[in-house]
Short mmCIF file of C-alpha atoms and ligand atoms in Angstrom, two decimals:
data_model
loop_
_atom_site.label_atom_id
_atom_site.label_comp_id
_atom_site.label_asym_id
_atom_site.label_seq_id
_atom_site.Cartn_x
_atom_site.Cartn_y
_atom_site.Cartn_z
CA UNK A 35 -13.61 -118.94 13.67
CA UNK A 36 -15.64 -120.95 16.54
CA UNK A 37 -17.73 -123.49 14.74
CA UNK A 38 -21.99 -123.23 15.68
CA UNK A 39 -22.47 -125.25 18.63
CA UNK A 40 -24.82 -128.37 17.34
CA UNK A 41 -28.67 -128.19 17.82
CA UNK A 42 -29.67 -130.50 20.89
CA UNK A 43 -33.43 -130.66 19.16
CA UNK A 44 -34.00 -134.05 18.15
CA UNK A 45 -34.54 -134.91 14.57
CA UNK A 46 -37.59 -136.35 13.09
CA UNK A 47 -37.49 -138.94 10.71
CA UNK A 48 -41.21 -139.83 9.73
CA UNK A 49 -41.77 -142.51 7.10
CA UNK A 50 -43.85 -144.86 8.09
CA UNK A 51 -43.67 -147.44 5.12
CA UNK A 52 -39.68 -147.16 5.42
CA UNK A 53 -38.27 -150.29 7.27
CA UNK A 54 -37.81 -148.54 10.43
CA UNK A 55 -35.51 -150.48 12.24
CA UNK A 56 -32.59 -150.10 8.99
CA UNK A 57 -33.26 -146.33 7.96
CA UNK A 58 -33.04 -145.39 12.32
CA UNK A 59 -29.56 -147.28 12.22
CA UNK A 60 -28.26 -145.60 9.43
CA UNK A 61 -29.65 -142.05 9.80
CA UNK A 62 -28.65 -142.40 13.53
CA UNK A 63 -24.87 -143.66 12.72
CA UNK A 64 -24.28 -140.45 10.26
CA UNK A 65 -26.52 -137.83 12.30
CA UNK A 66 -24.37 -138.76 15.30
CA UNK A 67 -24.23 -136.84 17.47
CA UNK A 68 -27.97 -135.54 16.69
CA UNK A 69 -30.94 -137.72 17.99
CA UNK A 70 -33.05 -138.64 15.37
CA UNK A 71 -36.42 -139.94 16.95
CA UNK A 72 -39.69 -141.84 15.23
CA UNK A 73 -42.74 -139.52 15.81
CA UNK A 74 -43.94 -141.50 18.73
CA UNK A 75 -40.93 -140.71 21.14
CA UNK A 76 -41.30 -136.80 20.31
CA UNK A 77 -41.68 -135.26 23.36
CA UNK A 78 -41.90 -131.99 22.12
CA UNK A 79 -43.05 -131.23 18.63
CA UNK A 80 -42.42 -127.74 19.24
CA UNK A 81 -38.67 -128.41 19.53
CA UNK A 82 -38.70 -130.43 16.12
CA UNK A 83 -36.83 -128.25 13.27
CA UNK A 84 -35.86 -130.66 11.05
CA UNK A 85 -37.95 -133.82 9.45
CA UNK A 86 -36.67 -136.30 7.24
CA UNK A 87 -39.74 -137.94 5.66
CA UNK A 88 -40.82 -139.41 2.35
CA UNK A 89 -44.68 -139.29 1.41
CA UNK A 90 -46.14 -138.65 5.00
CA UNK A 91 -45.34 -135.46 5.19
CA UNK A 92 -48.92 -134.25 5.95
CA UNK A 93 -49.02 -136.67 8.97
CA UNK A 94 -46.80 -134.60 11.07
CA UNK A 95 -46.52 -131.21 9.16
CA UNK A 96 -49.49 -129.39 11.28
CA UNK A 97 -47.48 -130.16 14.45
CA UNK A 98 -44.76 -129.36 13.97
CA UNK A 99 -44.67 -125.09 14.35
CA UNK A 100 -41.34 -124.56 14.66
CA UNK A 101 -40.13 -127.07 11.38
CA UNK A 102 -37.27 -125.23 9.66
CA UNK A 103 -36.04 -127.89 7.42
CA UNK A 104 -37.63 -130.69 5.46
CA UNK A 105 -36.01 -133.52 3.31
CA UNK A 106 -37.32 -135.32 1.44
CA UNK A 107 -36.42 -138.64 0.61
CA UNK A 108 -37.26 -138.69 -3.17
CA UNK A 109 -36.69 -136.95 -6.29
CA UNK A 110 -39.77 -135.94 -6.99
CA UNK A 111 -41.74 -133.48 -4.67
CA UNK A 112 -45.40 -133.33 -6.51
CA UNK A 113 -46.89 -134.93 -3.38
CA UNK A 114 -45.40 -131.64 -1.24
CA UNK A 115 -47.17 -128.87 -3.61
CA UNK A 116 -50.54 -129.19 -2.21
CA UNK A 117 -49.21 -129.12 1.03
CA UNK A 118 -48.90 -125.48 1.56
CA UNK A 119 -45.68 -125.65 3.45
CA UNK A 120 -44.52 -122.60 5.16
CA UNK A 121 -41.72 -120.77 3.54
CA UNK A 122 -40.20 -120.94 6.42
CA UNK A 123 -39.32 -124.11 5.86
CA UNK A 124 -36.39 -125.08 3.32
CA UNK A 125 -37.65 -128.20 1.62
CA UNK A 126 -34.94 -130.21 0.04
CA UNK A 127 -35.54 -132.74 -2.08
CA UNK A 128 -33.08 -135.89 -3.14
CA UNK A 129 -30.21 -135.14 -6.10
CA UNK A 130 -29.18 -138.28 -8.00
CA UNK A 131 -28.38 -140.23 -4.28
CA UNK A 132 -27.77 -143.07 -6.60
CA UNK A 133 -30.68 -143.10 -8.51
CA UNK A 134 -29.27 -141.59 -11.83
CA UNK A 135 -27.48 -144.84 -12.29
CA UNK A 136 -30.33 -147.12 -11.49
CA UNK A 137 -32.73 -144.82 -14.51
CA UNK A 138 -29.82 -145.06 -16.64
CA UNK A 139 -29.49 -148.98 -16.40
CA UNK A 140 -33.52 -149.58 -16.50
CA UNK A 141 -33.74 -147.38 -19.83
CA UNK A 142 -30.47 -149.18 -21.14
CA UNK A 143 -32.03 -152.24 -21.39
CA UNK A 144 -35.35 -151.29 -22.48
CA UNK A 145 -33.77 -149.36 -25.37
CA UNK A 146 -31.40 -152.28 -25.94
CA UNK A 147 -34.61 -154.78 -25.77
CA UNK A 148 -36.11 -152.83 -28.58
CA UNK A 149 -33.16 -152.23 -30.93
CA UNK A 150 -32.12 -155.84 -30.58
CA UNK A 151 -36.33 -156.62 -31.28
CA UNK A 152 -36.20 -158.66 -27.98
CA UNK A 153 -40.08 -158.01 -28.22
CA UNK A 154 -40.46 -159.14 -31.63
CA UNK A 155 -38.52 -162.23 -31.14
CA UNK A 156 -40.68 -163.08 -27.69
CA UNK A 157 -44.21 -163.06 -30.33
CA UNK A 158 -42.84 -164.75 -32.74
CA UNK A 159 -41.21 -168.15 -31.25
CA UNK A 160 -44.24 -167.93 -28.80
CA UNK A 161 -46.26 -168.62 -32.00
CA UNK A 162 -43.67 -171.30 -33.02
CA UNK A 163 -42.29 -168.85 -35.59
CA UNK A 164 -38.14 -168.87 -36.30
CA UNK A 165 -37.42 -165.91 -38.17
CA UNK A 166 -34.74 -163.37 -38.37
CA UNK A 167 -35.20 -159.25 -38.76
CA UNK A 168 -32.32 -157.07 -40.13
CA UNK A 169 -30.15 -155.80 -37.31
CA UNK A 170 -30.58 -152.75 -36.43
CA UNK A 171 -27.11 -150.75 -34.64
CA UNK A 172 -27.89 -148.72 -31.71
CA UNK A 173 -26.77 -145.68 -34.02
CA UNK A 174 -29.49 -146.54 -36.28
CA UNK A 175 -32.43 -145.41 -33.84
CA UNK A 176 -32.71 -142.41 -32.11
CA UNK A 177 -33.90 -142.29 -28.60
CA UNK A 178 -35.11 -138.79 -27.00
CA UNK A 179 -35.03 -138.25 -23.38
CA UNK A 180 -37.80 -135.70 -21.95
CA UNK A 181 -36.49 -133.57 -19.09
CA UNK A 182 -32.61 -133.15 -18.89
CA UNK A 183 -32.49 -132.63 -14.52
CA UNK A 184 -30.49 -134.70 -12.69
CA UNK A 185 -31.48 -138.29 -14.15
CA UNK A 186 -32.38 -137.67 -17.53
CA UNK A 187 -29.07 -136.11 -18.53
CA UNK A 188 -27.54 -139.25 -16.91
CA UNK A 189 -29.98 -141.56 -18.97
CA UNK A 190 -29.03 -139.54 -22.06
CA UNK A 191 -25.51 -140.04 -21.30
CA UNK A 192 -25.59 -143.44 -21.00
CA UNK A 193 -27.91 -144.03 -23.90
CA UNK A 194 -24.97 -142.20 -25.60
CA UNK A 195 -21.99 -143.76 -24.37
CA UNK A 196 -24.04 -147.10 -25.62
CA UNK A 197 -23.73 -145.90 -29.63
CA UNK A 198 -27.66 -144.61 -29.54
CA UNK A 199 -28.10 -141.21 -31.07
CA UNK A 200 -29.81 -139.35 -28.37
CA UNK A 201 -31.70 -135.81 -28.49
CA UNK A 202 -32.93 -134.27 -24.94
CA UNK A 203 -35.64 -131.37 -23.95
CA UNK A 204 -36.18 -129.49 -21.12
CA UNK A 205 -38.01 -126.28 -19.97
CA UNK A 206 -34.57 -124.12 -20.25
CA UNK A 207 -31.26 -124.60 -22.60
CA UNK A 208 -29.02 -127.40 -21.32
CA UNK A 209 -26.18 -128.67 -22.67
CA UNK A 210 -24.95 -132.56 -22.75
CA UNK A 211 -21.94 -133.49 -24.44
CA UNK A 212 -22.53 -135.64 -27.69
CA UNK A 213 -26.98 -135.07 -27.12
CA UNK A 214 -28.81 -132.97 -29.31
CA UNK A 215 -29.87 -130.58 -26.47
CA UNK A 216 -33.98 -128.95 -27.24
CA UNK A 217 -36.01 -126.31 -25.34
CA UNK A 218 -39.26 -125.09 -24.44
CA UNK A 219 -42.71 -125.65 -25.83
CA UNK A 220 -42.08 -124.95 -29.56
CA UNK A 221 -39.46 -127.12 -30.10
CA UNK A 222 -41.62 -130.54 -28.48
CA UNK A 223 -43.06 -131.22 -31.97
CA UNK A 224 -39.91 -131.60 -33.62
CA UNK A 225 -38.21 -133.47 -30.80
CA UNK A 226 -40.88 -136.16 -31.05
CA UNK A 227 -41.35 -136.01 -34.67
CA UNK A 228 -37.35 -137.66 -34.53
CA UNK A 229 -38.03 -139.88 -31.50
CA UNK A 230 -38.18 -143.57 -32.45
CA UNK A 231 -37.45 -144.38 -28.27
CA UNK A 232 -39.08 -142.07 -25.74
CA UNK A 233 -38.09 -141.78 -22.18
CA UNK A 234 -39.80 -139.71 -20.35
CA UNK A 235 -38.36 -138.37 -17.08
CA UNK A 236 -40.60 -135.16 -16.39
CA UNK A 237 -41.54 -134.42 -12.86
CA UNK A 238 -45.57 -134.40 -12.43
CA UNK A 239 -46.47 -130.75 -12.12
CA UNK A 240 -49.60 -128.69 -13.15
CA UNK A 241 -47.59 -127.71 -16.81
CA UNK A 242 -46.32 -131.69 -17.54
CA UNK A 243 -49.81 -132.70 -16.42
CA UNK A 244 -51.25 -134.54 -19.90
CA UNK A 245 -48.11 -133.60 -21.93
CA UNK A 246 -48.44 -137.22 -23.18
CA UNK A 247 -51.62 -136.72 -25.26
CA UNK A 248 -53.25 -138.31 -28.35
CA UNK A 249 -52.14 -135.69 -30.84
CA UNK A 250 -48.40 -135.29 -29.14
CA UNK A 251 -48.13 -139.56 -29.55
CA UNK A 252 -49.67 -139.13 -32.77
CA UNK A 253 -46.29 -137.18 -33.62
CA UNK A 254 -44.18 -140.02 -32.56
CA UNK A 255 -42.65 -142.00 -36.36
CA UNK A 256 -45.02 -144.92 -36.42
CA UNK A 257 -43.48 -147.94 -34.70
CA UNK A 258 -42.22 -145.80 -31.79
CA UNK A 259 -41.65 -146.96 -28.17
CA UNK A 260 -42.76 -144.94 -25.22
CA UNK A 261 -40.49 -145.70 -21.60
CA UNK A 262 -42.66 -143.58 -18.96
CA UNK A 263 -40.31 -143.05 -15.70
CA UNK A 264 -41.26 -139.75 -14.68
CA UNK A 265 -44.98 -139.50 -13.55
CA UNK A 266 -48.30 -141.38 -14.22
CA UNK A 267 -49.94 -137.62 -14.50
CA UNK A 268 -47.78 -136.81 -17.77
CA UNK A 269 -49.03 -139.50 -20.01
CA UNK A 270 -53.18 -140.10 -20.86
CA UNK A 271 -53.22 -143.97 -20.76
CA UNK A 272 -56.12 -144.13 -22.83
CA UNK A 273 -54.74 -142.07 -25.55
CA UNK A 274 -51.51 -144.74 -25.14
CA UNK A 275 -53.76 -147.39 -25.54
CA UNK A 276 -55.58 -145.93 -28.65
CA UNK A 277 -52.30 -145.49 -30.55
CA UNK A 278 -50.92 -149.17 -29.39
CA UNK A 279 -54.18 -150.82 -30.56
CA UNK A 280 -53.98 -148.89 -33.74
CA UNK A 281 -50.80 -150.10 -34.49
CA UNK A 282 -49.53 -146.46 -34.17
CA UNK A 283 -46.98 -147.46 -31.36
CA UNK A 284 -45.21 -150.43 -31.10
CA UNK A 285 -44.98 -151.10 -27.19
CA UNK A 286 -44.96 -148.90 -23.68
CA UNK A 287 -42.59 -149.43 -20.68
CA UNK A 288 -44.63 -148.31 -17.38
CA UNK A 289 -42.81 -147.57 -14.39
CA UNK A 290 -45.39 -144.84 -13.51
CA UNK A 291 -48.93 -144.70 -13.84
CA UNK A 292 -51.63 -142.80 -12.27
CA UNK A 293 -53.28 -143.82 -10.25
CA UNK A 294 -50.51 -146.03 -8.58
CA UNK A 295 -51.13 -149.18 -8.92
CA UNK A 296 -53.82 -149.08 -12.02
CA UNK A 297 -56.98 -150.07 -11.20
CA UNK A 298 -58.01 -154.01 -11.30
CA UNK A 299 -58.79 -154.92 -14.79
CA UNK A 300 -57.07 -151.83 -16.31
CA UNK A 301 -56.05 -153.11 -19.77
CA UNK A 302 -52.35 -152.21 -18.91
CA UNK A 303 -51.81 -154.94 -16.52
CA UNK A 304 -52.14 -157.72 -19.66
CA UNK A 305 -51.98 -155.35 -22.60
CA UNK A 306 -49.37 -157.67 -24.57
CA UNK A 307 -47.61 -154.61 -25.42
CA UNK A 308 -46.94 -153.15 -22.22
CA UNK A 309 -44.32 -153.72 -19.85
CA UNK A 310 -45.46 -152.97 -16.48
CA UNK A 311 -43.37 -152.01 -13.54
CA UNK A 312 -44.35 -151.03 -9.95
CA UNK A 313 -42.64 -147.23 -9.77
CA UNK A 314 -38.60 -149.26 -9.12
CA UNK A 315 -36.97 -147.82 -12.08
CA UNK A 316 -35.00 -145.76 -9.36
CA UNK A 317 -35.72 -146.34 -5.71
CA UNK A 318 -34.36 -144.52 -2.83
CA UNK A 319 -31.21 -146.16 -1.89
CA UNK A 320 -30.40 -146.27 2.33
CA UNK A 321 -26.57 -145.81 1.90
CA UNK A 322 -26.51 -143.22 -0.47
CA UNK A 323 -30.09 -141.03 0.74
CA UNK A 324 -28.71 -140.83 3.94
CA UNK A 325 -25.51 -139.86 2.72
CA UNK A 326 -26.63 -136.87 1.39
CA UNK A 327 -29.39 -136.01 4.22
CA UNK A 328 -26.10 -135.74 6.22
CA UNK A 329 -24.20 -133.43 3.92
CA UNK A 330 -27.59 -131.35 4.11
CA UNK A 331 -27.79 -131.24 8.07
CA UNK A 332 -23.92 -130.39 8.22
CA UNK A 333 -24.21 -127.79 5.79
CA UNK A 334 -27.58 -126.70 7.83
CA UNK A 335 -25.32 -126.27 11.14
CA UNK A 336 -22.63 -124.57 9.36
CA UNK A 337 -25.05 -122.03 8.28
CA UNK A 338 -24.81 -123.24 4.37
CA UNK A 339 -27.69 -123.76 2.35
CA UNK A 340 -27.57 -127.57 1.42
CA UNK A 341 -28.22 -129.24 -1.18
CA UNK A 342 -31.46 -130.01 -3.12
CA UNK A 343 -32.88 -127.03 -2.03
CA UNK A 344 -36.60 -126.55 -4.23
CA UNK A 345 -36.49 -122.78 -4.79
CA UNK A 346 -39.56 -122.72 -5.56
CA UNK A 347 -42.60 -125.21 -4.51
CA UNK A 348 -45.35 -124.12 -6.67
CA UNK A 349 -43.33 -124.50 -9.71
CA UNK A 350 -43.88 -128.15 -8.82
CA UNK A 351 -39.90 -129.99 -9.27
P1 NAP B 127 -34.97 -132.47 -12.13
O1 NAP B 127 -33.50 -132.47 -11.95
O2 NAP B 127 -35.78 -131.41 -11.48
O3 NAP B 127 -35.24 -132.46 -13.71
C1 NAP B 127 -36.51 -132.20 -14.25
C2 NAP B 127 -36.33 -131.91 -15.72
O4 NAP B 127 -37.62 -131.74 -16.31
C3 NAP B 127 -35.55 -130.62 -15.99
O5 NAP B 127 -34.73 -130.76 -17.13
C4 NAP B 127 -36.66 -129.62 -16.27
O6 NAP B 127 -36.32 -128.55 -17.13
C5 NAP B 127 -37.64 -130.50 -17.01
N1 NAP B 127 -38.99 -129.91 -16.97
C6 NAP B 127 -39.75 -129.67 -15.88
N2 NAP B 127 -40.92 -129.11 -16.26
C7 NAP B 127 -40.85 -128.99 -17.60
C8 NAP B 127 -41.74 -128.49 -18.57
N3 NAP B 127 -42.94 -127.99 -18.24
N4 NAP B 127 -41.36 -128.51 -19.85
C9 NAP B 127 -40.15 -129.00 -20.19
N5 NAP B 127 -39.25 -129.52 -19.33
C10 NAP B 127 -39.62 -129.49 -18.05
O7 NAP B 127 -35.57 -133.85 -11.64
P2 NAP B 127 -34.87 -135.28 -11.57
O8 NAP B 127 -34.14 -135.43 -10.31
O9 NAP B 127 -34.17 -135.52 -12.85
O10 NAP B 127 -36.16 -136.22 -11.49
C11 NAP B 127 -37.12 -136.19 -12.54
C12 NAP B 127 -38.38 -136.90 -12.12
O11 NAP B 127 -38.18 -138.30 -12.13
C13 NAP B 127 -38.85 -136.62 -10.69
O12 NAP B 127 -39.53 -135.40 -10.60
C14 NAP B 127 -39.76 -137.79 -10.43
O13 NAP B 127 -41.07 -137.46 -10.84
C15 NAP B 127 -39.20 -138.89 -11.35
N6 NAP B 127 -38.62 -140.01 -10.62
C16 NAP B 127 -39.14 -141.25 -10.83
C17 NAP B 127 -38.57 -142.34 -10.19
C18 NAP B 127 -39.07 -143.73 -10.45
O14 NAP B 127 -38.64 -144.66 -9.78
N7 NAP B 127 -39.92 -143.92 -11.42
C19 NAP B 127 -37.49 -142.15 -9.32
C20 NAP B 127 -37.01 -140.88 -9.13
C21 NAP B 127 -37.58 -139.81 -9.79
P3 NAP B 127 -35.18 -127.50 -16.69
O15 NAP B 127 -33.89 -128.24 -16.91
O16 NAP B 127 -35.33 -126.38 -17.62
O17 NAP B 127 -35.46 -127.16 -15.26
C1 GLV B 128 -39.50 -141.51 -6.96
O1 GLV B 128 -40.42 -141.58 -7.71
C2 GLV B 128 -38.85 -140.29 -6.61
O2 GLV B 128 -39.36 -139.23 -6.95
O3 GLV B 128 -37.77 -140.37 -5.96
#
């Protein structure tokens, strides 16, 4: 069989707030022998039919007539929906490229900073207090992951393989070794009413908007933790802040908020009970994104699909 001769279009690689001069190098050294050119050296935007971009997508998308494929350098791919991409174009969006192990290890130690009452501890000797709680084993609490894609089955897993009991739920059945595994919208109650350390890893869509709410926190146990690492949009920070002031929950882990950064002043950015992060529980990773944007352009000039294909943009992940 002969193989398809390789495109001689160049490729685009738009994203601006990218250091330019390391992502060109790498994407160039594994594209090889594709061009792969920064918007302002396209000669021809007609000619462009594949653009690898991260959250300036809408800079270049209206030139760009003849764009067939589109990746994505993140998981997520909210930003994208309101976009109105063509069908034409096969978006693809990142799988794991090293970022299931980076989730895994931030929730780790936020679970492990809990169970051990790291948090406790810090208020107490800070007010010149020496006392020592009961231990607690990891078995002893029970941490539930929500959404069981790519990184929260590995954050269940290794919340696992660390001797927490773990319980999962997602939109359709899944199955993770050694996690109790819970779907759709009637079971949510139940899986919080049993979740003493929430991690949330749902992608922002129009259905996960406000999941978070008063009344679902309000069926956390008292004294429950909530890790947010999915999206700002799924959790209503004032209802968080209600049930942390009323001594409802006992502390929040941030990565994600929306807006992005809160605004100045917002209570979260001193709230003594909040651990704030700037959205790095998993960042894109050079060696391994590009990795797989290669396997996806190969695969595109074989005439294979790819993968990270999003089957469907509206439904938002
Ligand atoms: P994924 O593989 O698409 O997994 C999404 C999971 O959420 C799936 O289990 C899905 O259910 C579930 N889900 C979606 N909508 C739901 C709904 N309405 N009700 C119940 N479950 C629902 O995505 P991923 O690669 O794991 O990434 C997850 C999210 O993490 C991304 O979308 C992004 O927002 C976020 N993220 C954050 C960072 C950071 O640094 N903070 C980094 C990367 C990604 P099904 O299994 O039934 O489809
Ligand atoms: C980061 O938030 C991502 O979606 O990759």
């Amino acid at each position: 069989m002969s193989t398809p001769p390789i495109p001689s279009s160049p490729i685009l690689f738009h994203a601006p707030k990218l250091s330019q001069d390391l992502w060109l190098t790498a994407l160039r050294d594994a594209l090889s022998p594709r061009s792969v050119v920064t918007w302002e050296a396209v000669e021809d935007p007609v000619a462009i039919d594949t653009l690898i971009s991260a959250r300036e997508v809408a800079e270049v998308l209206p030139h760009l007539p003849n764009l067939r494929t589109l990746v994505n350098l993140t998981a997520g791919i909210d930003y994208l929906v309101p976009l109105e991409i063509p069908e034409s174009v096969a978006v693809h969006r990142l799988i794991d490229a090293g970022m299931g192990a980076q989730m895994a290890e931030y929730a780790l130690h936020w679970a492990i900073h809990f169970q051990r009452d790291f948090d406790r501890y810090s208020a107490t000797t800070r007010a010149g207090v020496w006392t020592r709680l009961t231990y607690r084993p990891p078995g002893d609490l029970h941490c539930g992951v929500l959404g069981l894609g790519v990184l929260g089955t590995q954050v269940a897993e290794r919340l696992r393989d660390a001797g927490f009991s773990v319980s999962g739920w997602s939109r359709s059945p899944r199955i993770v070794s050694g996690v109790q595994c819970l779907s759709g919208a009637e079971s949510l109650e139940r899986f919080l009413s049993e979740t003493e350390i929430l991690v949330n890893l749902l992608p922002g869509t129009a259905e996960t908007r406000g999941i978070l709410n008063g009344a679902r926190l309000d069926g956390l146990p008292k004294g429950a933790v909530v890790i947010n690492l999915g999206r700002g949009s799924t959790l209503l920070l004032d209802d968080l802040l209600n049930r942390l002031d009323a001594g409802h929950l006992r502390a929040a882990v941030l990565d994600v908020t929306d807006p992005e950064p809160p605004p100045s002043g917002h209570p979260v950015w001193t709230h003594p009970r909040v651990f704030l992060t700037p959205h790095v529980s998993a960042q894109t990773q050079i060696g391994p994104a590009v990795a797989v944007v290669a396997e996806i352009i190969a695969a595109k000039e074989r005439g294979e699909e790819g993968v990270g294909r999003v089957s469907d943009l509206t439904r938002g992940y």
